Short mmCIF file of C-alpha atoms and ligand atoms in Angstrom, two decimals:
data_model
loop_
_atom_site.label_atom_id
_atom_site.label_comp_id
_atom_site.label_asym_id
_atom_site.label_seq_id
_atom_site.Cartn_x
_atom_site.Cartn_y
_atom_site.Cartn_z
CA MET Q 958 -22.14 40.39 7.85
CA LEU Q 959 -24.76 38.13 8.85
CA ILE Q 960 -26.50 40.82 10.56
CA ARG Q 961 -26.25 43.41 7.91
CA ASP Q 962 -27.57 40.90 5.43
CA ALA Q 963 -30.47 40.04 7.64
CA CYS Q 964 -31.28 43.68 7.94
CA LEU Q 965 -31.13 44.49 4.44
CA CYS Q 966 -33.75 41.84 4.00
CA LEU Q 967 -35.77 43.18 6.81
CA CYS Q 968 -35.47 46.54 5.48
CA LEU Q 969 -36.69 45.82 2.02
CA SER Q 970 -39.72 43.80 3.32
CA ILE Q 971 -40.59 46.76 5.67
CA ALA Q 972 -40.35 49.20 2.93
CA ALA Q 973 -42.53 47.08 0.83
CA ALA Q 974 -44.97 46.82 3.86
CA LEU Q 975 -45.09 50.51 4.39
CA CYS Q 976 -45.67 51.09 0.68
CA SER Q 977 -48.50 48.83 0.56
CA GLN Q 978 -49.86 50.24 3.62
CA SER Q 979 -50.03 53.68 2.58
CA ALA Q 980 -52.85 52.70 0.39
CA VAL Q 981 -55.17 51.57 3.25
CA ALA Q 982 -56.43 54.18 5.87
CA ALA Q 983 -54.70 52.76 9.26
CA PRO Q 984 -52.32 49.74 9.33
CA ASP Q 985 -54.19 46.73 10.32
CA PRO Q 986 -52.35 44.90 13.41
CA TYR Q 987 -54.04 41.74 12.89
CA ARG Q 988 -53.23 41.49 9.03
CA ASP Q 989 -52.70 37.80 8.20
CA HIS Q 990 -49.91 38.14 5.85
CA HIS Q 991 -48.15 40.26 3.07
CA GLY Q 992 -50.74 39.13 0.51
CA ARG Q 993 -48.49 38.64 -2.39
CA VAL Q 994 -49.50 35.09 -3.42
CA PRO Q 995 -47.44 33.66 -6.21
CA SER Q 996 -49.53 33.06 -9.42
CA GLY Q 997 -50.66 29.64 -9.80
CA TYR Q 998 -50.90 28.86 -5.95
CA THR Q 999 -54.25 27.73 -5.04
CA GLY Q 1000 -53.70 26.07 -1.63
CA ALA Q 1001 -54.46 27.23 1.78
CA LEU Q 1002 -53.35 30.48 3.15
CA PHE Q 1003 -52.12 31.53 6.58
CA LYS Q 1004 -54.76 32.78 9.13
CA LEU Q 1005 -53.34 34.89 12.10
CA SER Q 1006 -54.77 33.43 15.29
CA HIS Q 1007 -55.39 36.42 17.57
CA ASP Q 1008 -58.44 35.90 19.78
CA TYR Q 1009 -56.21 35.93 22.77
CA PRO Q 1010 -57.59 34.57 25.92
CA ALA Q 1011 -57.83 35.96 29.64
CA GLY Q 1012 -58.40 34.62 33.00
CA LEU Q 1013 -57.29 31.23 32.63
CA PRO Q 1014 -56.33 28.91 35.56
CA ALA Q 1015 -53.12 27.56 36.10
CA PRO Q 1016 -52.56 24.63 33.60
CA ALA Q 1017 -51.25 21.05 34.38
CA MET Q 1018 -47.32 21.05 33.94
CA PRO Q 1019 -46.34 17.45 33.61
CA TRP Q 1020 -42.67 18.44 32.74
CA ARG Q 1021 -42.37 19.51 36.38
CA SER Q 1022 -43.04 16.03 37.53
CA ALA Q 1023 -40.93 14.39 34.90
CA ALA Q 1024 -38.00 16.45 36.37
CA GLY Q 1025 -38.97 15.02 39.91
CA ASN Q 1026 -40.45 18.34 40.90
CA ARG Q 1027 -37.10 19.90 41.68
CA PRO Q 1028 -35.03 22.62 40.26
CA LEU Q 1029 -33.13 21.43 36.89
CA ASP Q 1030 -29.65 20.30 36.88
CA PRO Q 1031 -27.78 18.49 34.13
CA GLY Q 1032 -29.12 15.15 35.77
CA ASN Q 1033 -32.81 15.57 35.28
CA ALA Q 1034 -32.87 17.95 32.28
CA ALA Q 1035 -33.13 15.26 29.74
CA ALA Q 1036 -36.41 13.85 31.25
CA TYR Q 1037 -37.80 17.41 31.49
CA THR Q 1038 -37.15 18.25 27.88
CA ALA Q 1039 -38.84 14.94 26.73
CA ALA Q 1040 -41.78 15.70 28.81
CA LEU Q 1041 -42.07 19.29 27.39
CA LYS Q 1042 -41.81 17.76 23.80
CA GLU Q 1043 -44.44 15.37 24.53
CA SER Q 1044 -46.82 17.98 25.89
CA VAL Q 1045 -47.06 19.67 22.50
CA ALA Q 1046 -46.74 16.61 20.40
CA ARG Q 1047 -50.19 16.17 19.45
CA ASP Q 1048 -50.85 19.69 18.04
CA MET Q 1049 -47.26 20.07 16.50
CA VAL Q 1050 -47.76 16.73 14.57
CA ALA Q 1051 -51.09 18.17 13.18
CA LEU Q 1052 -49.31 21.47 12.20
CA LEU Q 1053 -46.58 19.57 10.70
CA ALA Q 1054 -48.73 17.37 8.50
CA ASN Q 1055 -49.89 20.55 6.43
CA ASP Q 1056 -52.79 18.85 5.23
CA GLY Q 1057 -55.29 21.52 5.81
CA ARG Q 1058 -56.45 20.38 9.08
CA TRP Q 1059 -54.32 22.58 11.22
CA ASN Q 1060 -56.46 25.35 12.94
CA ALA Q 1061 -54.41 27.35 15.28
CA ALA Q 1062 -57.32 29.10 16.93
CA GLU Q 1063 -59.41 25.86 17.61
CA ARG Q 1064 -56.30 24.21 19.15
CA GLY Q 1065 -55.51 27.11 21.34
CA TRP Q 1066 -52.22 28.47 19.88
CA TYR Q 1067 -51.90 32.07 18.85
CA ASN Q 1068 -49.57 34.30 16.94
CA ASP Q 1069 -48.13 37.84 17.29
CA PRO Q 1070 -49.87 40.99 16.08
CA TRP Q 1071 -48.14 43.54 13.66
CA LEU Q 1072 -46.03 41.31 11.74
CA GLY Q 1073 -48.42 40.73 8.83
CA ALA Q 1074 -46.56 42.92 6.51
CA GLN Q 1075 -43.44 40.58 6.83
CA ARG Q 1076 -45.29 37.15 7.05
CA GLU Q 1077 -45.35 35.24 3.80
CA PRO Q 1078 -48.96 33.87 2.77
CA LEU Q 1079 -48.55 30.28 3.02
CA HIS Q 1080 -47.61 29.70 6.46
CA GLY Q 1081 -47.35 33.05 8.02
CA MET Q 1082 -43.32 32.63 8.31
CA LEU Q 1083 -40.87 35.51 8.71
CA VAL Q 1084 -37.38 35.46 7.44
CA GLY Q 1085 -35.44 34.42 10.48
CA ILE Q 1086 -31.85 34.96 9.24
CA GLU Q 1087 -31.52 36.07 5.66
CA ARG Q 1088 -27.96 34.54 5.33
CA VAL Q 1089 -26.27 32.06 7.25
CA ASP Q 1090 -22.77 31.43 5.87
CA SER Q 1091 -21.47 27.98 4.80
CA ASN Q 1092 -18.47 28.37 6.75
CA LEU Q 1093 -20.41 28.09 10.03
CA PHE Q 1094 -21.01 24.40 9.35
CA PRO Q 1095 -17.69 22.86 8.19
CA LYS Q 1096 -17.95 19.60 9.69
CA SER Q 1097 -21.27 18.74 8.28
CA GLY Q 1098 -20.55 19.53 4.57
CA LEU Q 1099 -22.93 22.56 4.01
CA ARG Q 1100 -22.10 23.52 0.47
CA LYS Q 1101 -24.35 26.66 -0.03
CA PRO Q 1102 -25.35 29.56 2.42
CA PHE Q 1103 -28.96 29.34 3.68
CA THR Q 1104 -31.97 31.56 4.62
CA THR Q 1105 -34.12 30.38 7.60
CA TYR Q 1106 -37.88 30.98 7.74
CA VAL Q 1107 -39.61 30.96 11.29
CA ILE Q 1108 -43.07 30.95 12.77
CA THR Q 1109 -43.88 31.09 16.47
CA TYR Q 1110 -46.88 30.07 18.26
CA TYR Q 1111 -47.80 30.78 21.96
CA ASN Q 1112 -49.91 28.28 23.96
CA ARG Q 1113 -53.26 29.78 25.61
CA ILE Q 1114 -51.50 30.62 28.98
CA GLY Q 1115 -48.85 32.58 27.04
CA ALA Q 1116 -51.25 34.26 24.62
CA GLN Q 1117 -52.91 35.92 27.81
CA THR Q 1118 -49.65 38.16 27.83
CA ILE Q 1119 -50.21 39.14 24.13
CA GLY Q 1120 -53.74 39.84 24.73
CA ARG Q 1121 -52.79 41.93 27.85
CA ILE Q 1122 -50.40 44.06 25.77
CA TRP Q 1123 -52.33 44.54 22.53
CA ALA Q 1124 -55.91 43.86 22.88
CA GLY Q 1125 -57.11 46.89 24.74
CA ASN Q 1126 -55.93 49.28 21.90
CA PRO Q 1127 -53.79 47.52 19.39
CA HIS Q 1128 -52.25 50.80 18.40
CA ALA Q 1129 -51.28 51.83 22.03
CA PRO Q 1130 -49.60 48.73 23.42
CA GLN Q 1131 -49.80 48.42 27.64
CA LEU Q 1132 -46.34 47.49 28.82
CA ALA Q 1133 -46.28 48.90 32.21
CA GLY Q 1134 -47.55 47.40 35.47
CA GLY Q 1135 -46.05 43.92 34.74
CA ALA Q 1136 -48.28 43.43 31.41
CA THR Q 1137 -45.25 41.91 29.72
CA GLN Q 1138 -44.77 39.02 32.19
CA TYR Q 1139 -45.92 35.53 31.37
CA ALA Q 1140 -47.75 33.23 33.85
CA GLU Q 1141 -46.28 29.82 34.76
CA GLY Q 1142 -47.04 27.22 32.17
CA ALA Q 1143 -46.63 29.77 29.29
CA VAL Q 1144 -45.22 27.89 26.29
CA THR Q 1145 -43.70 29.14 23.20
CA VAL Q 1146 -42.97 26.95 20.08
CA LYS Q 1147 -40.85 28.36 17.16
CA LEU Q 1148 -40.36 26.36 14.18
CA ALA Q 1149 -37.18 27.25 12.01
CA PHE Q 1150 -36.91 25.94 8.16
CA THR Q 1151 -33.86 26.37 6.26
CA THR Q 1152 -33.40 26.76 2.41
CA ALA Q 1153 -30.56 24.27 2.31
CA GLY Q 1154 -31.90 20.66 1.25
CA PRO Q 1155 -30.34 17.47 1.08
CA ALA Q 1156 -28.52 18.46 -2.10
CA GLU Q 1157 -26.75 21.30 -0.37
CA TRP Q 1158 -26.41 19.84 3.10
CA PRO Q 1159 -26.18 15.94 3.85
CA ALA Q 1160 -27.53 16.76 7.27
CA MET Q 1161 -30.96 17.39 5.81
CA GLN Q 1162 -31.46 14.15 4.12
CA GLY Q 1163 -35.22 13.05 4.87
CA ALA Q 1164 -36.03 16.24 6.47
CA LEU Q 1165 -39.82 17.56 6.11
CA GLY Q 1166 -39.93 20.18 3.34
CA TRP Q 1167 -42.58 22.69 3.12
CA PRO Q 1168 -43.67 25.13 0.34
CA ILE Q 1169 -42.88 28.59 1.37
CA ALA Q 1170 -43.42 31.82 -0.54
CA MET Q 1171 -39.98 33.15 -0.37
CA THR Q 1172 -38.67 36.75 -0.84
CA ALA Q 1173 -35.11 35.60 0.09
CA ASN Q 1174 -33.31 32.44 -0.62
CA ALA Q 1175 -29.63 32.54 -0.07
CA THR Q 1176 -29.24 28.86 -1.22
CA THR Q 1177 -30.64 29.62 -4.67
CA GLY Q 1178 -29.61 33.24 -4.95
CA HIS Q 1179 -33.25 34.39 -5.45
CA PHE Q 1180 -34.06 37.55 -3.79
CA ASP Q 1181 -37.17 39.33 -5.02
CA ARG Q 1182 -40.94 38.89 -5.41
CA PRO Q 1183 -42.46 35.83 -3.63
CA ALA Q 1184 -41.59 32.50 -5.33
CA ILE Q 1185 -42.53 29.09 -3.86
CA SER Q 1186 -39.60 26.98 -2.92
CA ARG Q 1187 -39.00 24.47 -0.27
CA GLY Q 1188 -37.90 25.09 3.28
CA TYR Q 1189 -36.57 22.07 5.35
CA LEU Q 1190 -37.50 21.75 9.05
CA MET Q 1191 -34.22 22.02 11.06
CA GLN Q 1192 -35.13 23.37 14.59
CA VAL Q 1193 -38.12 23.33 16.91
CA ASP Q 1194 -37.63 25.49 19.99
CA ILE Q 1195 -39.95 25.16 22.92
CA ALA Q 1196 -39.43 27.52 25.90
CA VAL Q 1197 -41.57 27.42 28.91
CA LYS Q 1198 -42.14 29.72 31.99
CA ASP Q 1199 -41.50 27.50 35.08
CA THR Q 1200 -40.08 29.08 38.12
CA GLN Q 1201 -40.10 25.89 40.15
CA SER Q 1202 -37.68 24.08 37.74
CA SER Q 1203 -35.85 27.30 36.93
CA PRO Q 1204 -35.91 29.63 39.98
CA GLN Q 1205 -33.51 32.31 39.03
CA THR Q 1206 -34.48 33.08 35.53
CA GLY Q 1207 -37.99 31.56 35.47
CA TRP Q 1208 -37.67 30.06 31.99
CA VAL Q 1209 -36.48 27.00 30.57
CA PHE Q 1210 -35.31 27.03 26.78
CA THR Q 1211 -35.31 23.72 24.98
CA THR Q 1212 -34.43 23.10 21.39
CA PHE Q 1213 -34.78 20.04 19.14
CA VAL Q 1214 -33.06 19.63 15.87
CA TYR Q 1215 -33.66 17.27 12.91
CA ASP Q 1216 -31.45 14.15 13.06
CA LYS Q 1217 -31.35 12.11 9.64
CA ASP Q 1218 -30.12 9.07 11.55
CA ALA Q 1219 -33.10 8.93 13.94
CA ARG Q 1220 -35.72 6.55 13.16
CA PRO Q 1221 -39.36 7.95 12.44
CA GLY Q 1222 -41.78 6.64 14.80
CA PRO Q 1223 -45.57 6.88 14.77
CA HIS Q 1224 -45.24 10.56 14.64
CA GLY Q 1225 -43.25 10.58 11.65
CA VAL Q 1226 -40.66 13.47 11.28
CA TRP Q 1227 -41.55 14.77 14.74
CA ASP Q 1228 -39.89 11.77 16.22
CA ARG Q 1229 -36.76 12.62 14.26
CA MET Q 1230 -36.70 16.01 15.96
CA VAL Q 1231 -34.14 15.08 18.75
CA PRO Q 1232 -33.29 17.44 21.65
CA LEU Q 1233 -30.03 19.38 21.26
CA GLY Q 1234 -30.24 20.62 24.78
CA ALA Q 1235 -31.80 22.72 27.49
CA GLN Q 1236 -30.87 25.68 29.13
CA TRP Q 1237 -32.18 27.43 32.44
CA GLY Q 1238 -29.38 29.89 33.19
CA ASN Q 1239 -26.21 31.47 31.96
CA ASP Q 1240 -23.95 29.85 34.32
CA PRO Q 1241 -22.89 33.43 35.52
CA SER Q 1242 -20.14 32.04 37.79
CA VAL Q 1243 -18.37 30.11 34.78
CA ASN Q 1244 -16.14 32.39 33.00
CA SER Q 1245 -15.46 30.45 29.85
CA ALA Q 1246 -12.88 32.67 28.42
CA LEU Q 1247 -10.64 31.97 31.36
CA HIS Q 1248 -11.74 28.26 31.70
CA PRO Q 1249 -12.87 27.22 28.27
CA GLY Q 1250 -13.46 23.74 29.20
CA ALA Q 1251 -15.31 24.28 32.57
CA ALA Q 1252 -18.59 22.24 33.12
CA LEU Q 1253 -21.78 24.26 32.78
CA ARG Q 1254 -24.63 23.43 35.53
CA GLU Q 1255 -27.31 25.45 33.73
CA THR Q 1256 -27.06 23.94 30.38
CA TRP Q 1257 -27.57 20.41 29.14
CA ILE Q 1258 -26.39 19.29 25.74
CA ASN Q 1259 -27.77 15.99 24.46
CA PRO Q 1260 -24.63 13.82 23.80
CA LYS Q 1261 -26.27 12.02 21.01
CA ALA Q 1262 -27.16 15.34 19.11
CA PRO Q 1263 -26.36 15.31 15.42
CA LEU Q 1264 -23.02 16.72 14.50
CA TYR Q 1265 -24.07 19.90 12.59
CA ALA Q 1266 -26.23 21.22 15.38
CA THR Q 1267 -23.22 21.10 17.71
CA GLU Q 1268 -21.37 23.34 15.32
CA THR Q 1269 -23.00 26.41 16.58
CA LEU Q 1270 -23.19 26.13 20.33
CA GLY Q 1271 -22.98 29.19 22.20
CA TRP Q 1272 -20.25 30.70 24.52
CA GLY Q 1273 -18.46 27.92 26.28
CA GLY Q 1274 -20.81 25.42 25.10
CA ARG Q 1275 -24.07 27.19 26.49
CA LEU Q 1276 -27.19 26.22 24.46
CA SER Q 1277 -27.58 27.87 21.06
CA GLY Q 1278 -28.87 26.21 17.83
CA PRO Q 1279 -28.08 26.16 14.28
CA ASN Q 1280 -30.81 28.82 13.62
CA ASP Q 1281 -29.85 31.00 16.45
CA HIS Q 1282 -27.10 33.50 15.62
CA GLY Q 1283 -25.16 32.44 18.61
CA VAL Q 1284 -21.87 32.51 16.66
CA ASN Q 1285 -20.55 35.63 15.06
CA ASP Q 1286 -17.55 37.34 13.68
CA ILE Q 1287 -16.30 39.72 16.18
CA SER Q 1288 -13.90 42.62 16.59
CA VAL Q 1289 -12.20 43.24 19.85
CA ALA Q 1290 -10.44 46.46 20.34
CA SER Q 1291 -7.87 47.03 23.10
CA GLN Q 1292 -5.52 49.97 23.43
CA GLY Q 1293 -5.44 50.82 19.81
CA THR Q 1294 -4.95 47.18 18.32
CA ARG Q 1295 -7.86 45.29 17.17
CA ARG Q 1296 -8.31 41.42 17.13
CA LEU Q 1297 -10.74 39.97 14.69
CA ILE Q 1298 -12.21 36.49 15.51
CA ARG Q 1299 -14.19 34.63 12.85
CA ASN Q 1300 -17.07 32.61 14.13
CA ALA Q 1301 -16.84 33.31 17.82
CA PRO Q 1302 -19.47 31.93 20.12
CA ASN Q 1303 -20.86 34.96 21.65
CA SER Q 1304 -24.28 34.26 22.88
CA SER Q 1305 -26.76 31.56 24.22
CA CYS Q 1306 -30.59 31.17 24.31
CA LEU Q 1307 -31.06 32.85 27.71
CA GLY Q 1308 -28.06 35.19 27.02
CA CYS Q 1309 -29.80 36.58 24.01
CA HIS Q 1310 -33.23 36.62 25.05
CA GLY Q 1311 -32.18 38.18 28.41
CA SER Q 1312 -31.76 41.38 26.63
CA SER Q 1313 -35.42 41.59 25.79
CA GLN Q 1314 -36.55 44.99 27.29
CA TRP Q 1315 -38.19 48.17 25.83
CA ASN Q 1316 -37.56 51.57 26.82
CA ALA Q 1317 -40.68 53.31 26.61
CA ALA Q 1318 -39.03 56.80 26.78
CA ASN Q 1319 -37.03 56.21 23.69
CA PRO Q 1320 -39.13 54.01 21.58
CA GLY Q 1321 -37.19 54.72 18.28
CA LYS Q 1322 -34.25 52.79 19.82
CA GLY Q 1323 -36.51 50.44 21.83
CA MET Q 1324 -33.96 47.96 23.04
CA ALA Q 1325 -31.13 49.76 25.28
CA SER Q 1326 -28.67 46.92 24.82
CA PHE Q 1327 -27.99 45.02 21.69
CA MET Q 1328 -28.99 41.24 21.91
CA MET Q 1329 -25.21 40.08 21.81
CA PRO Q 1330 -22.16 41.62 23.54
CA LEU Q 1331 -21.59 44.85 21.82
CA ALA Q 1332 -19.03 47.47 22.67
CA PRO Q 1333 -19.13 51.17 21.76
CA PRO Q 1334 -16.15 52.08 19.32
CA GLU Q 1335 -12.85 52.91 20.93
CA PRO Q 1336 -12.31 56.80 21.88
CA GLY Q 1337 -10.84 58.23 18.41
CA ALA Q 1338 -11.65 55.13 16.30
CA ALA Q 1339 -13.88 55.54 13.21
CA PRO Q 1340 -17.57 54.83 14.12
CA ASN Q 1341 -17.49 51.95 11.98
CA ALA Q 1342 -14.25 50.60 12.98
CA GLY Q 1343 -14.11 46.76 12.84
CA ALA Q 1344 -17.07 46.62 10.45
CA PRO Q 1345 -18.37 44.14 9.21
CA TYR Q 1346 -17.45 42.30 12.40
CA LEU Q 1347 -19.34 43.12 15.46
CA ASN Q 1348 -17.53 45.48 18.02
CA SER Q 1349 -17.37 43.40 21.00
CA PRO Q 1350 -16.18 43.69 24.45
CA ARG Q 1351 -13.29 41.29 25.36
CA PRO Q 1352 -14.79 37.76 25.81
CA GLY Q 1353 -15.07 37.22 29.63
CA SER Q 1354 -14.78 40.81 30.44
CA ALA Q 1355 -17.19 42.54 32.99
CA GLU Q 1356 -19.01 44.26 30.12
CA TRP Q 1357 -19.18 40.91 27.97
CA LEU Q 1358 -20.56 39.07 31.44
CA ARG Q 1359 -23.66 41.61 31.23
CA TRP Q 1360 -25.02 39.25 28.56
CA PHE Q 1361 -24.49 36.14 30.70
CA GLN Q 1362 -26.14 36.97 33.89
CA ASN Q 1363 -29.25 35.28 35.49
CA ARG Q 1364 -31.92 37.66 35.98
CA ALA Q 1365 -35.88 37.28 36.75
CA GLY Q 1366 -38.02 38.13 33.72
CA ASN Q 1367 -39.16 41.30 35.45
CA VAL Q 1368 -35.74 42.77 35.82
CA PRO Q 1369 -34.58 44.68 32.91
CA MET Q 1370 -31.10 44.32 31.78
CA ASP Q 1371 -30.78 48.20 31.65
CA ALA Q 1372 -32.33 50.39 34.38
CA GLY Q 1373 -35.11 52.47 32.96
CA SER Q 1374 -36.50 49.91 30.57
CA ILE Q 1375 -39.45 47.56 31.08
CA ALA Q 1376 -38.21 43.92 31.08
CA GLY Q 1377 -39.70 41.88 28.40
CA ASP Q 1378 -39.60 38.56 30.21
CA TYR Q 1379 -37.20 36.87 27.74
CA ASP Q 1380 -39.55 37.28 24.79
CA LEU Q 1381 -37.34 38.66 21.96
CA ALA Q 1382 -40.28 38.36 19.40
CA LEU Q 1383 -41.87 41.22 21.31
CA THR Q 1384 -39.14 43.65 21.76
CA PHE Q 1385 -37.10 42.77 18.54
CA ARG Q 1386 -39.88 42.24 16.24
CA VAL Q 1387 -43.43 43.25 17.24
CA LEU Q 1388 -42.94 46.47 19.09
CA PRO Q 1389 -40.32 47.75 16.20
CA ALA Q 1390 -43.04 46.57 13.61
CA TRP Q 1391 -45.75 48.55 15.69
CA HIS Q 1392 -43.62 51.69 15.89
CA ALA Q 1393 -42.76 51.76 12.37
CA ALA Q 1394 -46.33 51.20 11.36
CA THR Q 1395 -47.50 54.13 13.61
CA THR Q 1396 -44.80 56.51 12.58
CA GLY Q 1397 -44.02 55.63 9.25
CA LYS Q 1398 -40.51 55.35 9.76
CA VAL Q 1399 -38.36 52.13 9.56
CA HIS Q 1400 -37.23 51.33 13.15
CA THR Q 1401 -33.69 51.13 14.26
CA LEU Q 1402 -34.07 47.49 15.09
CA GLN Q 1403 -35.27 46.82 11.59
CA LYS Q 1404 -32.22 48.26 10.00
CA LEU Q 1405 -29.40 47.05 12.16
CA ASP Q 1406 -26.08 47.69 10.33
CA ALA Q 1407 -23.12 45.52 10.62
CA GLY Q 1408 -20.26 46.18 13.02
CA GLY Q 1409 -22.37 47.41 15.69
CA ALA Q 1410 -21.19 51.02 15.48
CA THR Q 1411 -24.52 52.23 14.43
CA ILE Q 1412 -26.34 50.16 16.84
CA GLN Q 1413 -25.20 51.79 20.02
C1 HEC X 147 -28.54 35.68 19.27
C2 HEC X 147 -29.61 35.74 19.59
C3 HEC X 147 -30.62 34.59 19.82
C4 HEC X 147 -30.22 33.44 20.30
C5 HEC X 147 -28.86 32.73 20.92
C6 HEC X 147 -31.59 32.72 20.36
N1 HEC X 147 -32.63 33.23 20.06
FE1 HEC X 147 -34.47 32.74 20.18
N2 HEC X 147 -34.94 34.59 19.23
C7 HEC X 147 -34.09 35.51 18.93
C8 HEC X 147 -34.86 36.66 18.31
C9 HEC X 147 -34.39 37.80 17.72
C10 HEC X 147 -36.22 36.24 18.30
C11 HEC X 147 -37.56 36.97 17.79
C12 HEC X 147 -37.57 37.13 16.21
C13 HEC X 147 -37.59 35.79 15.54
O1 HEC X 147 -38.42 34.93 15.86
O2 HEC X 147 -36.89 35.75 14.66
C14 HEC X 147 -36.28 34.82 18.65
C15 HEC X 147 -37.52 34.23 19.04
C16 HEC X 147 -37.51 32.93 19.83
C17 HEC X 147 -38.72 32.46 20.18
C18 HEC X 147 -40.28 32.82 20.05
C19 HEC X 147 -40.76 33.70 21.19
C20 HEC X 147 -39.61 34.50 21.85
O3 HEC X 147 -39.27 34.34 23.01
O4 HEC X 147 -39.33 35.55 21.25
C21 HEC X 147 -38.32 31.31 20.95
C22 HEC X 147 -39.30 30.24 21.56
C23 HEC X 147 -36.91 31.20 20.85
N3 HEC X 147 -36.45 32.30 20.20
C24 HEC X 147 -36.24 30.10 21.54
C25 HEC X 147 -34.92 30.07 21.38
C26 HEC X 147 -34.12 28.94 21.78
C27 HEC X 147 -34.53 27.71 22.55
C28 HEC X 147 -32.84 29.34 21.65
C29 HEC X 147 -31.44 28.52 22.01
C30 HEC X 147 -31.53 27.14 21.63
C31 HEC X 147 -32.69 30.64 21.25
N4 HEC X 147 -34.07 30.94 21.16
C32 HEC X 147 -31.53 31.13 20.94
C33 HEC X 147 -32.81 35.65 19.23
C34 HEC X 147 -32.21 34.40 19.60
#
């Protein structure tokens, strides 16, 4: 359901993109945004920051010392998470102020190429998930479905990787030879806004609202040409490459969520973005299907996180946020019977991002495994059996656990693919957009259908 809706939207925007691109000679990888500015809007427009740097020395990494310069565990993760947030505070406060003084390029923050056709013109945001159902948040009183809008920025160290992949020839990405790997100290920040405001969701009372040129708004039911509406800042993700603190996966994923009960400090709304948690591994030795309450050693959840943000934690309580699609309706087939489980936690930050890989021999498919546990249809079953639920292996089975391993970022999930070092923007968004623009065909990953049957 959710996936199909997200795809419909993506398909529509891709189709629009391809149409408008047919008028120009060659698609521009560094296009800023789709260009359909709502009439009457005279404010600032998004500028893509793409002058990717190279050859930088290793940066200071104050988050390491905040954690005592040792690998993370649930005891030092809170201090680490706070230091990581502090390290980007100055720039993110300036970005969120939205007062025209934000200049990403000057401050050393960069965006991905090839997504211009999908970016709305005000902030360069992409539709994250087109429709999040209100039944995912029963405890916090969400009254309407919502759409999320997202934008991702890479710091200078991280942007070197984007440059290595695209700067040589943006029409022929360089993926081999370790090009996709991030250096220590690469930081990625992703902001997620929801169309559900305080009127539809008490959890958003006092949240920062940004005008966004929306083509999809599941809260109001507006789907069509861009119209300006408010999105409310719900979640800020900060991911960092740090093999010292996370020796097995090389990454620490942290997320912060808006808390209406947190007091604004000198940084305004930034101070009200409180940690939901951190994850540096998938706890592969904990089978949460067999031992549902078992403690995790590679996820830390903030005990004071607001209620709404804890409603969509991932499998066995592994970290996943309200914007992350870590809870889905799944269909589990076994010996001719089929079990439908609504709102099943079936992912986590690192579980989903660990599927980042690209099969250069089959670019039309790109990612050899789906982002979440996905099973082929049972022999003899209709190809879309179980749809619109996601065909899933049995929770906790060996097949399911493929998505909950700890791999280094240069080890692909499937043999024969190039590992994407946990970057899903690259393999789920950017490479498919590049492939679609160069072949003129919508990419499989841009038209994912529900049920999973068509994905395998
Ligand atoms: C079910 C899958 C899924 C889960 C769970 C998930 N993400 Fe993502 N994430 C994505 C996809 C797909 C993208 C790329 C497209 C986009 O930005 O919408 C992405 C993009 C990002 C980015 C931008 C750079 C990159 O690596 O792609 C960051 C940072 C990020 N996610 C952090 C997180 C954090 C932190 C969590 C957990 C709190 C999380 N994600 C959970 C699917 C997921």
